[in-house]
Amino acid sequence: MQLVLVVALTVAALLAPPASRLFAAGATAPPGAVAGAVTGARSAADDDTVPAVGRTWPVGVRPRVPRGWEPPATVYGPGHRGVDLAVAPGTPVRAVADGRVSFAGRVAGKGVVSVELAGTGDPPLRTTYEPVRASVPQGAEVTAGEVVGTVEAGGSHCTAPCVHWGLLRGGTYLDPLSLLPPWLLHRGPSRLLPVLGVPLP
């Protein structure tokens, strides 16, 4: 019976909704967060060119998402071209997947780090993190989980400190949560599961 329960939980996790519909606990999906069909913009959830290559969150484990991805109806239309992750200043920011630092510097007074992800096509997928003080130089090769900088105290567009995490292919913005596989999006605290015939201590 216990084995059946473990199998059922595994299947449920694998059949979970796409990443673009998932938000951290306590956050709600803003209007248009899953709006590819509604706004006419292409949804990353329907875009098979976004492989789930992420191996870690940029900050923490399932951080709170005060504002999700809101694709604009037109190239210059209003929207939210990324995901905001609630985090304290000074928090380490990590590369979500292996890649190369394509930019590390300041843009309009904000610290920005951008990483081209290895093996994601031509042009490659590119993640961006801001406001972040870079700890790696442009051109550096980084691995998933490697610290690329720390969250700066100022420069955030959120009402509380946050990191804006973006994802692009060329000039097209996509949903960065699409990079994370279901096991990472759903992962909670580690728990011991019973094995058939072996009682828990």
mmCIF file of N, CA and C in Angstrom, residues 64-181:
data_model
loop_
_atom_site.group_PDB
_atom_site.id
_atom_site.type_symbol
_atom_site.label_atom_id
_atom_site.label_comp_id
_atom_site.label_asym_id
_atom_site.label_seq_id
_atom_site.Cartn_x
_atom_site.Cartn_y
_atom_site.Cartn_z
ATOM 1 N N ARG A 64 9.186 33.320 -2.496
ATOM 2 C CA ARG A 64 7.873 33.910 -2.782
ATOM 3 C C ARG A 64 7.957 34.711 -4.076
ATOM 4 N N VAL A 65 6.902 34.634 -4.897
ATOM 5 C CA VAL A 65 6.844 35.336 -6.172
ATOM 6 C C VAL A 65 5.805 36.458 -6.065
ATOM 7 N N PRO A 66 6.229 37.689 -5.714
ATOM 8 C CA PRO A 66 5.263 38.782 -5.593
ATOM 9 C C PRO A 66 4.586 39.126 -6.915
ATOM 10 N N ARG A 67 5.310 38.940 -8.018
ATOM 11 C CA ARG A 67 4.723 39.224 -9.328
ATOM 12 C C ARG A 67 5.297 38.259 -10.350
ATOM 13 N N GLY A 68 4.406 37.623 -11.101
ATOM 14 C CA GLY A 68 4.830 36.647 -12.095
ATOM 15 C C GLY A 68 4.992 37.254 -13.471
ATOM 16 N N TRP A 69 5.208 36.374 -14.428
ATOM 17 C CA TRP A 69 5.425 36.775 -15.817
ATOM 18 C C TRP A 69 4.104 37.170 -16.447
ATOM 19 N N GLU A 70 4.062 38.358 -17.044
ATOM 20 C CA GLU A 70 2.865 38.851 -17.726
ATOM 21 C C GLU A 70 3.262 39.262 -19.141
ATOM 22 N N PRO A 71 3.122 38.360 -20.121
ATOM 23 C CA PRO A 71 3.565 38.674 -21.478
ATOM 24 C C PRO A 71 2.775 39.839 -22.061
ATOM 25 N N PRO A 72 3.453 40.794 -22.681
ATOM 26 C CA PRO A 72 2.747 41.919 -23.296
ATOM 27 C C PRO A 72 2.002 41.489 -24.558
ATOM 28 N N ALA A 73 0.940 42.219 -24.870
ATOM 29 C CA ALA A 73 0.163 41.912 -26.071
ATOM 30 C C ALA A 73 0.932 42.260 -27.330
ATOM 31 N N THR A 74 1.795 43.278 -27.243
ATOM 32 C CA THR A 74 2.627 43.699 -28.371
ATOM 33 C C THR A 74 4.052 43.874 -27.881
ATOM 34 N N VAL A 75 4.981 44.010 -28.816
ATOM 35 C CA VAL A 75 6.392 44.119 -28.456
ATOM 36 C C VAL A 75 6.642 45.245 -27.460
ATOM 37 N N TYR A 76 5.984 46.388 -27.647
ATOM 38 C CA TYR A 76 6.211 47.536 -26.777
ATOM 39 C C TYR A 76 5.078 47.754 -25.781
ATOM 40 N N GLY A 77 4.163 46.792 -25.681
ATOM 41 C CA GLY A 77 3.014 46.935 -24.795
ATOM 42 C C GLY A 77 3.379 46.727 -23.337
ATOM 43 N N PRO A 78 2.440 47.092 -22.441
ATOM 44 C CA PRO A 78 2.686 46.898 -21.012
ATOM 45 C C PRO A 78 2.678 45.423 -20.652
ATOM 46 N N GLY A 79 3.371 45.086 -19.603
ATOM 47 C CA GLY A 79 3.446 43.709 -19.136
ATOM 48 C C GLY A 79 4.545 43.600 -18.097
ATOM 49 N N HIS A 80 4.889 42.393 -17.770
ATOM 50 C CA HIS A 80 5.991 42.145 -16.833
ATOM 51 C C HIS A 80 6.867 41.076 -17.453
ATOM 52 N N ARG A 81 8.008 41.486 -17.939
ATOM 53 C CA ARG A 81 8.877 40.615 -18.746
ATOM 54 C C ARG A 81 9.861 39.845 -17.871
ATOM 55 N N GLY A 82 9.305 39.112 -16.929
ATOM 56 C CA GLY A 82 10.123 38.321 -16.028
ATOM 57 C C GLY A 82 9.333 37.936 -14.801
ATOM 58 N N VAL A 83 10.036 37.506 -13.762
ATOM 59 C CA VAL A 83 9.435 37.076 -12.511
ATOM 60 C C VAL A 83 10.172 37.769 -11.374
ATOM 61 N N ASP A 84 9.435 38.314 -10.405
ATOM 62 C CA ASP A 84 10.057 38.920 -9.228
ATOM 63 C C ASP A 84 10.108 37.893 -8.109
ATOM 64 N N LEU A 85 11.284 37.771 -7.485
ATOM 65 C CA LEU A 85 11.480 36.843 -6.379
ATOM 66 C C LEU A 85 11.799 37.645 -5.126
ATOM 67 N N ALA A 86 10.991 37.487 -4.069
ATOM 68 C CA ALA A 86 11.209 38.214 -2.817
ATOM 69 C C ALA A 86 12.473 37.691 -2.143
ATOM 70 N N VAL A 87 13.372 38.618 -1.801
ATOM 71 C CA VAL A 87 14.656 38.215 -1.221
ATOM 72 C C VAL A 87 15.296 39.413 -0.530
ATOM 73 N N ALA A 88 16.085 39.165 0.486
ATOM 74 C CA ALA A 88 16.741 40.242 1.227
ATOM 75 C C ALA A 88 18.013 40.701 0.515
ATOM 76 N N PRO A 89 18.351 41.995 0.626
ATOM 77 C CA PRO A 89 19.622 42.474 0.072
ATOM 78 C C PRO A 89 20.790 41.679 0.653
ATOM 79 N N GLY A 90 21.799 41.454 -0.159
ATOM 80 C CA GLY A 90 22.962 40.688 0.271
ATOM 81 C C GLY A 90 22.853 39.201 0.033
ATOM 82 N N THR A 91 21.676 38.733 -0.375
ATOM 83 C CA THR A 91 21.475 37.304 -0.644
ATOM 84 C C THR A 91 22.261 36.889 -1.887
ATOM 85 N N PRO A 92 22.962 35.751 -1.841
ATOM 86 C CA PRO A 92 23.651 35.271 -3.038
ATOM 87 C C PRO A 92 22.667 34.943 -4.156
ATOM 88 N N VAL A 93 23.042 35.266 -5.386
ATOM 89 C CA VAL A 93 22.246 34.948 -6.574
ATOM 90 C C VAL A 93 23.024 33.901 -7.361
ATOM 91 N N ARG A 94 22.341 32.826 -7.748
ATOM 92 C CA ARG A 94 23.013 31.693 -8.388
ATOM 93 C C ARG A 94 22.551 31.495 -9.830
ATOM 94 N N ALA A 95 23.449 30.982 -10.644
ATOM 95 C CA ALA A 95 23.077 30.605 -12.009
ATOM 96 C C ALA A 95 22.128 29.417 -11.924
ATOM 97 N N VAL A 96 21.010 29.471 -12.668
ATOM 98 C CA VAL A 96 20.045 28.366 -12.601
ATOM 99 C C VAL A 96 20.490 27.158 -13.418
ATOM 100 N N ALA A 97 21.421 27.380 -14.358
ATOM 101 C CA ALA A 97 21.906 26.291 -15.212
ATOM 102 C C ALA A 97 23.318 26.640 -15.674
ATOM 103 N N ASP A 98 23.994 25.667 -16.264
ATOM 104 C CA ASP A 98 25.336 25.902 -16.789
ATOM 105 C C ASP A 98 25.291 26.927 -17.919
ATOM 106 N N GLY A 99 26.331 27.734 -18.026
ATOM 107 C CA GLY A 99 26.372 28.699 -19.114
ATOM 108 C C GLY A 99 27.581 29.607 -19.056
ATOM 109 N N ARG A 100 27.487 30.706 -19.784
ATOM 110 C CA ARG A 100 28.569 31.693 -19.862
ATOM 111 C C ARG A 100 28.004 33.070 -19.555
ATOM 112 N N VAL A 101 28.729 33.828 -18.723
ATOM 113 C CA VAL A 101 28.283 35.175 -18.371
ATOM 114 C C VAL A 101 28.431 36.072 -19.598
ATOM 115 N N SER A 102 27.307 36.526 -20.139
ATOM 116 C CA SER A 102 27.344 37.363 -21.339
ATOM 117 C C SER A 102 27.374 38.852 -20.992
ATOM 118 N N PHE A 103 26.984 39.186 -19.749
ATOM 119 C CA PHE A 103 27.063 40.583 -19.303
ATOM 120 C C PHE A 103 27.132 40.607 -17.783
ATOM 121 N N ALA A 104 27.987 41.469 -17.264
ATOM 122 C CA ALA A 104 28.090 41.696 -15.822
ATOM 123 C C ALA A 104 28.474 43.157 -15.640
ATOM 124 N N GLY A 105 27.513 43.984 -15.267
ATOM 125 C CA GLY A 105 27.796 45.410 -15.131
ATOM 126 C C GLY A 105 26.555 46.174 -14.724
ATOM 127 N N ARG A 106 26.528 47.457 -15.080
ATOM 128 C CA ARG A 106 25.421 48.312 -14.666
ATOM 129 C C ARG A 106 24.658 48.819 -15.881
ATOM 130 N N VAL A 107 23.330 48.836 -15.747
ATOM 131 C CA VAL A 107 22.454 49.361 -16.779
ATOM 132 C C VAL A 107 21.487 50.317 -16.090
ATOM 133 N N ALA A 108 21.504 51.574 -16.497
ATOM 134 C CA ALA A 108 20.638 52.597 -15.896
ATOM 135 C C ALA A 108 20.771 52.608 -14.375
ATOM 136 N N GLY A 109 21.996 52.457 -13.895
ATOM 137 C CA GLY A 109 22.256 52.512 -12.456
ATOM 138 C C GLY A 109 22.020 51.222 -11.706
ATOM 139 N N LYS A 110 21.513 50.178 -12.376
ATOM 140 C CA LYS A 110 21.250 48.897 -11.714
ATOM 141 C C LYS A 110 22.322 47.880 -12.080
ATOM 142 N N GLY A 111 22.702 47.067 -11.107
ATOM 143 C CA GLY A 111 23.595 45.959 -11.389
ATOM 144 C C GLY A 111 22.840 44.848 -12.089
ATOM 145 N N VAL A 112 23.402 44.357 -13.190
ATOM 146 C CA VAL A 112 22.752 43.311 -13.984
ATOM 147 C C VAL A 112 23.771 42.218 -14.310
ATOM 148 N N VAL A 113 23.324 40.968 -14.163
ATOM 149 C CA VAL A 113 24.119 39.822 -14.602
ATOM 150 C C VAL A 113 23.264 39.030 -15.576
ATOM 151 N N SER A 114 23.863 38.671 -16.713
ATOM 152 C CA SER A 114 23.158 37.890 -17.733
ATOM 153 C C SER A 114 23.995 36.658 -18.068
ATOM 154 N N VAL A 115 23.329 35.511 -18.153
ATOM 155 C CA VAL A 115 24.028 34.251 -18.421
ATOM 156 C C VAL A 115 23.389 33.551 -19.617
ATOM 157 N N GLU A 116 24.197 33.266 -20.653
ATOM 158 C CA GLU A 116 23.736 32.458 -21.792
ATOM 159 C C GLU A 116 23.810 31.000 -21.381
ATOM 160 N N LEU A 117 22.700 30.276 -21.537
ATOM 161 C CA LEU A 117 22.623 28.899 -21.068
ATOM 162 C C LEU A 117 23.132 27.923 -22.118
ATOM 163 N N ALA A 118 24.008 27.043 -21.695
ATOM 164 C CA ALA A 118 24.646 26.088 -22.601
ATOM 165 C C ALA A 118 23.637 25.094 -23.160
ATOM 166 N N GLY A 119 23.803 24.757 -24.445
ATOM 167 C CA GLY A 119 23.002 23.714 -25.078
ATOM 168 C C GLY A 119 21.533 24.031 -25.238
ATOM 169 N N THR A 120 21.199 25.327 -25.392
ATOM 170 C CA THR A 120 19.781 25.696 -25.496
ATOM 171 C C THR A 120 19.424 26.269 -26.859
ATOM 172 N N GLY A 121 20.231 25.969 -27.870
ATOM 173 C CA GLY A 121 19.866 26.373 -29.228
ATOM 174 C C GLY A 121 20.566 27.629 -29.701
ATOM 175 N N ASP A 122 20.145 28.098 -30.889
ATOM 176 C CA ASP A 122 20.741 29.272 -31.518
ATOM 177 C C ASP A 122 19.615 30.195 -31.989
ATOM 178 N N PRO A 123 19.474 31.385 -31.421
ATOM 179 C CA PRO A 123 20.313 31.910 -30.341
ATOM 180 C C PRO A 123 20.011 31.198 -29.024
ATOM 181 N N PRO A 124 21.002 31.174 -28.121
ATOM 182 C CA PRO A 124 20.792 30.482 -26.853
ATOM 183 C C PRO A 124 19.826 31.235 -25.943
ATOM 184 N N LEU A 125 19.229 30.509 -25.021
ATOM 185 C CA LEU A 125 18.440 31.161 -23.982
ATOM 186 C C LEU A 125 19.379 31.977 -23.093
ATOM 187 N N ARG A 126 18.862 33.078 -22.583
ATOM 188 C CA ARG A 126 19.683 33.973 -21.760
ATOM 189 C C ARG A 126 18.873 34.395 -20.534
ATOM 190 N N THR A 127 19.424 34.150 -19.347
ATOM 191 C CA THR A 127 18.764 34.594 -18.120
ATOM 192 C C THR A 127 19.389 35.910 -17.673
ATOM 193 N N THR A 128 18.551 36.749 -17.025
ATOM 194 C CA THR A 128 19.045 38.014 -16.486
ATOM 195 C C THR A 128 18.601 38.125 -15.029
ATOM 196 N N TYR A 129 19.445 38.771 -14.239
ATOM 197 C CA TYR A 129 19.170 38.974 -12.821
ATOM 198 C C TYR A 129 19.496 40.421 -12.467
ATOM 199 N N GLU A 130 18.540 41.115 -11.803
ATOM 200 C CA GLU A 130 18.786 42.491 -11.363
ATOM 201 C C GLU A 130 17.875 42.830 -10.188
ATOM 202 N N PRO A 131 18.256 43.747 -9.290
ATOM 203 C CA PRO A 131 19.559 44.407 -9.194
ATOM 204 C C PRO A 131 20.557 43.502 -8.463
ATOM 205 N N VAL A 132 21.652 43.208 -9.113
ATOM 206 C CA VAL A 132 22.644 42.269 -8.594
ATOM 207 C C VAL A 132 24.049 42.831 -8.787
ATOM 208 N N ARG A 133 24.828 42.816 -7.718
ATOM 209 C CA ARG A 133 26.241 43.188 -7.824
ATOM 210 C C ARG A 133 27.009 41.945 -8.250
ATOM 211 N N ALA A 134 27.578 41.971 -9.439
ATOM 212 C CA ALA A 134 28.246 40.799 -10.017
ATOM 213 C C ALA A 134 29.478 40.390 -9.219
ATOM 214 N N SER A 135 29.665 39.085 -9.098
ATOM 215 C CA SER A 135 30.892 38.550 -8.496
ATOM 216 C C SER A 135 31.663 37.718 -9.511
ATOM 217 N N VAL A 136 31.190 37.725 -10.756
ATOM 218 C CA VAL A 136 31.854 37.005 -11.843
ATOM 219 C C VAL A 136 32.059 37.976 -13.002
ATOM 220 N N PRO A 137 33.132 37.809 -13.769
ATOM 221 C CA PRO A 137 33.359 38.708 -14.900
ATOM 222 C C PRO A 137 32.626 38.252 -16.155
ATOM 223 N N GLN A 138 32.417 39.174 -17.058
ATOM 224 C CA GLN A 138 31.846 38.829 -18.360
ATOM 225 C C GLN A 138 32.749 37.815 -19.037
ATOM 226 N N GLY A 139 32.149 36.790 -19.636
ATOM 227 C CA GLY A 139 32.910 35.742 -20.318
ATOM 228 C C GLY A 139 33.186 34.524 -19.462
ATOM 229 N N ALA A 140 32.943 34.612 -18.145
ATOM 230 C CA ALA A 140 33.211 33.481 -17.249
ATOM 231 C C ALA A 140 32.232 32.341 -17.509
ATOM 232 N N GLU A 141 32.740 31.118 -17.447
ATOM 233 C CA GLU A 141 31.887 29.936 -17.525
ATOM 234 C C GLU A 141 31.384 29.632 -16.115
ATOM 235 N N VAL A 142 30.082 29.397 -15.978
ATOM 236 C CA VAL A 142 29.509 29.110 -14.660
ATOM 237 C C VAL A 142 28.707 27.819 -14.725
ATOM 238 N N THR A 143 28.566 27.189 -13.572
ATOM 239 C CA THR A 143 27.778 25.962 -13.484
ATOM 240 C C THR A 143 26.512 26.229 -12.672
ATOM 241 N N ALA A 144 25.534 25.371 -12.826
ATOM 242 C CA ALA A 144 24.276 25.514 -12.092
ATOM 243 C C ALA A 144 24.551 25.574 -10.600
ATOM 244 N N GLY A 145 23.990 26.563 -9.932
ATOM 245 C CA GLY A 145 24.177 26.722 -8.500
ATOM 246 C C GLY A 145 25.330 27.601 -8.118
ATOM 247 N N GLU A 146 26.169 27.972 -9.091
ATOM 248 C CA GLU A 146 27.316 28.833 -8.787
ATOM 249 C C GLU A 146 26.853 30.269 -8.545
ATOM 250 N N VAL A 147 27.416 30.906 -7.519
ATOM 251 C CA VAL A 147 27.058 32.284 -7.188
ATOM 252 C C VAL A 147 27.613 33.218 -8.255
ATOM 253 N N VAL A 148 26.725 34.075 -8.793
ATOM 254 C CA VAL A 148 27.140 35.039 -9.824
ATOM 255 C C VAL A 148 27.100 36.472 -9.297
ATOM 256 N N GLY A 149 26.559 36.652 -8.085
ATOM 257 C CA GLY A 149 26.498 37.984 -7.508
ATOM 258 C C GLY A 149 25.658 37.991 -6.246
ATOM 259 N N THR A 150 25.418 39.201 -5.724
ATOM 260 C CA THR A 150 24.572 39.349 -4.538
ATOM 261 C C THR A 150 23.522 40.427 -4.809
ATOM 262 N N VAL A 151 22.385 40.292 -4.151
ATOM 263 C CA VAL A 151 21.283 41.232 -4.331
ATOM 264 C C VAL A 151 21.682 42.596 -3.777
ATOM 265 N N GLU A 152 21.496 43.644 -4.574
ATOM 266 C CA GLU A 152 21.794 45.002 -4.144
ATOM 267 C C GLU A 152 20.626 45.571 -3.341
ATOM 268 N N ALA A 153 20.938 46.506 -2.458
ATOM 269 C CA ALA A 153 19.917 47.097 -1.596
ATOM 270 C C ALA A 153 18.975 48.011 -2.371
ATOM 271 N N GLY A 154 19.457 48.684 -3.379
ATOM 272 C CA GLY A 154 18.619 49.611 -4.138
ATOM 273 C C GLY A 154 18.454 49.162 -5.582
ATOM 274 N N GLY A 155 17.561 49.842 -6.284
ATOM 275 C CA GLY A 155 17.416 49.585 -7.712
ATOM 276 C C GLY A 155 16.307 48.628 -8.076
ATOM 277 N N SER A 156 15.624 48.059 -7.078
ATOM 278 C CA SER A 156 14.545 47.130 -7.372
ATOM 279 C C SER A 156 13.282 47.897 -7.732
ATOM 280 N N HIS A 157 12.474 47.353 -8.644
ATOM 281 C CA HIS A 157 11.206 47.987 -8.970
ATOM 282 C C HIS A 157 10.071 47.466 -8.089
ATOM 283 N N CYS A 158 10.374 46.553 -7.182
ATOM 284 C CA CYS A 158 9.371 46.006 -6.272
ATOM 285 C C CYS A 158 9.160 46.956 -5.093
ATOM 286 N N THR A 159 8.024 46.816 -4.411
ATOM 287 C CA THR A 159 7.776 47.629 -3.226
ATOM 288 C C THR A 159 8.614 47.152 -2.053
ATOM 289 N N ALA A 160 8.999 45.872 -2.050
ATOM 290 C CA ALA A 160 9.916 45.301 -1.061
ATOM 291 C C ALA A 160 11.089 44.721 -1.840
ATOM 292 N N PRO A 161 12.235 44.480 -1.171
ATOM 293 C CA PRO A 161 13.405 43.961 -1.902
ATOM 294 C C PRO A 161 13.088 42.697 -2.695
ATOM 295 N N CYS A 162 13.570 42.674 -3.928
ATOM 296 C CA CYS A 162 13.353 41.504 -4.776
ATOM 297 C C CYS A 162 14.426 41.436 -5.845
ATOM 298 N N VAL A 163 14.485 40.286 -6.504
ATOM 299 C CA VAL A 163 15.322 40.116 -7.693
ATOM 300 C C VAL A 163 14.377 39.919 -8.864
ATOM 301 N N HIS A 164 14.614 40.670 -9.935
ATOM 302 C CA HIS A 164 13.854 40.465 -11.171
ATOM 303 C C HIS A 164 14.639 39.462 -12.004
ATOM 304 N N TRP A 165 13.993 38.328 -12.301
ATOM 305 C CA TRP A 165 14.618 37.233 -13.050
ATOM 306 C C TRP A 165 13.960 37.177 -14.419
ATOM 307 N N GLY A 166 14.749 37.364 -15.467
ATOM 308 C CA GLY A 166 14.225 37.363 -16.823
ATOM 309 C C GLY A 166 14.784 36.220 -17.648
ATOM 310 N N LEU A 167 14.102 35.930 -18.757
ATOM 311 C CA LEU A 167 14.541 34.904 -19.700
ATOM 312 C C LEU A 167 14.247 35.380 -21.108
ATOM 313 N N LEU A 168 15.251 35.318 -21.978
ATOM 314 C CA LEU A 168 15.074 35.728 -23.369
ATOM 315 C C LEU A 168 15.689 34.709 -24.310
ATOM 316 N N ARG A 169 15.103 34.642 -25.519
ATOM 317 C CA ARG A 169 15.770 33.992 -26.647
ATOM 318 C C ARG A 169 15.830 35.054 -27.727
ATOM 319 N N GLY A 170 17.034 35.518 -28.032
ATOM 320 C CA GLY A 170 17.176 36.675 -28.912
ATOM 321 C C GLY A 170 16.511 37.866 -28.249
ATOM 322 N N GLY A 171 15.547 38.493 -28.926
ATOM 323 C CA GLY A 171 14.834 39.620 -28.347
ATOM 324 C C GLY A 171 13.468 39.259 -27.800
ATOM 325 N N THR A 172 13.150 37.960 -27.724
ATOM 326 C CA THR A 172 11.831 37.524 -27.247
ATOM 327 C C THR A 172 11.891 37.138 -25.782
ATOM 328 N N TYR A 173 11.043 37.786 -24.979
ATOM 329 C CA TYR A 173 10.965 37.459 -23.563
ATOM 330 C C TYR A 173 10.110 36.215 -23.359
ATOM 331 N N LEU A 174 10.545 35.354 -22.454
ATOM 332 C CA LEU A 174 9.839 34.119 -22.127
ATOM 333 C C LEU A 174 9.695 34.007 -20.609
ATOM 334 N N ASP A 175 8.916 33.052 -20.168
ATOM 335 C CA ASP A 175 8.689 32.857 -18.738
ATOM 336 C C ASP A 175 9.861 32.098 -18.117
ATOM 337 N N PRO A 176 10.626 32.725 -17.205
ATOM 338 C CA PRO A 176 11.780 32.031 -16.619
ATOM 339 C C PRO A 176 11.409 30.796 -15.806
ATOM 340 N N LEU A 177 10.174 30.742 -15.264
ATOM 341 C CA LEU A 177 9.775 29.551 -14.516
ATOM 342 C C LEU A 177 9.737 28.313 -15.408
ATOM 343 N N SER A 178 9.652 28.515 -16.736
ATOM 344 C CA SER A 178 9.650 27.387 -17.669
ATOM 345 C C SER A 178 10.975 26.636 -17.651
ATOM 346 N N LEU A 179 12.028 27.265 -17.141
ATOM 347 C CA LEU A 179 13.330 26.603 -17.066
ATOM 348 C C LEU A 179 13.384 25.544 -15.975
ATOM 349 N N LEU A 180 12.490 25.650 -14.991
ATOM 350 C CA LEU A 180 12.563 24.761 -13.837
ATOM 351 C C LEU A 180 11.701 23.522 -14.028
ATOM 352 N N PRO A 181 12.270 22.334 -13.814
ATOM 353 C CA PRO A 181 11.482 21.102 -13.944
ATOM 354 C C PRO A 181 10.491 20.978 -12.789
#
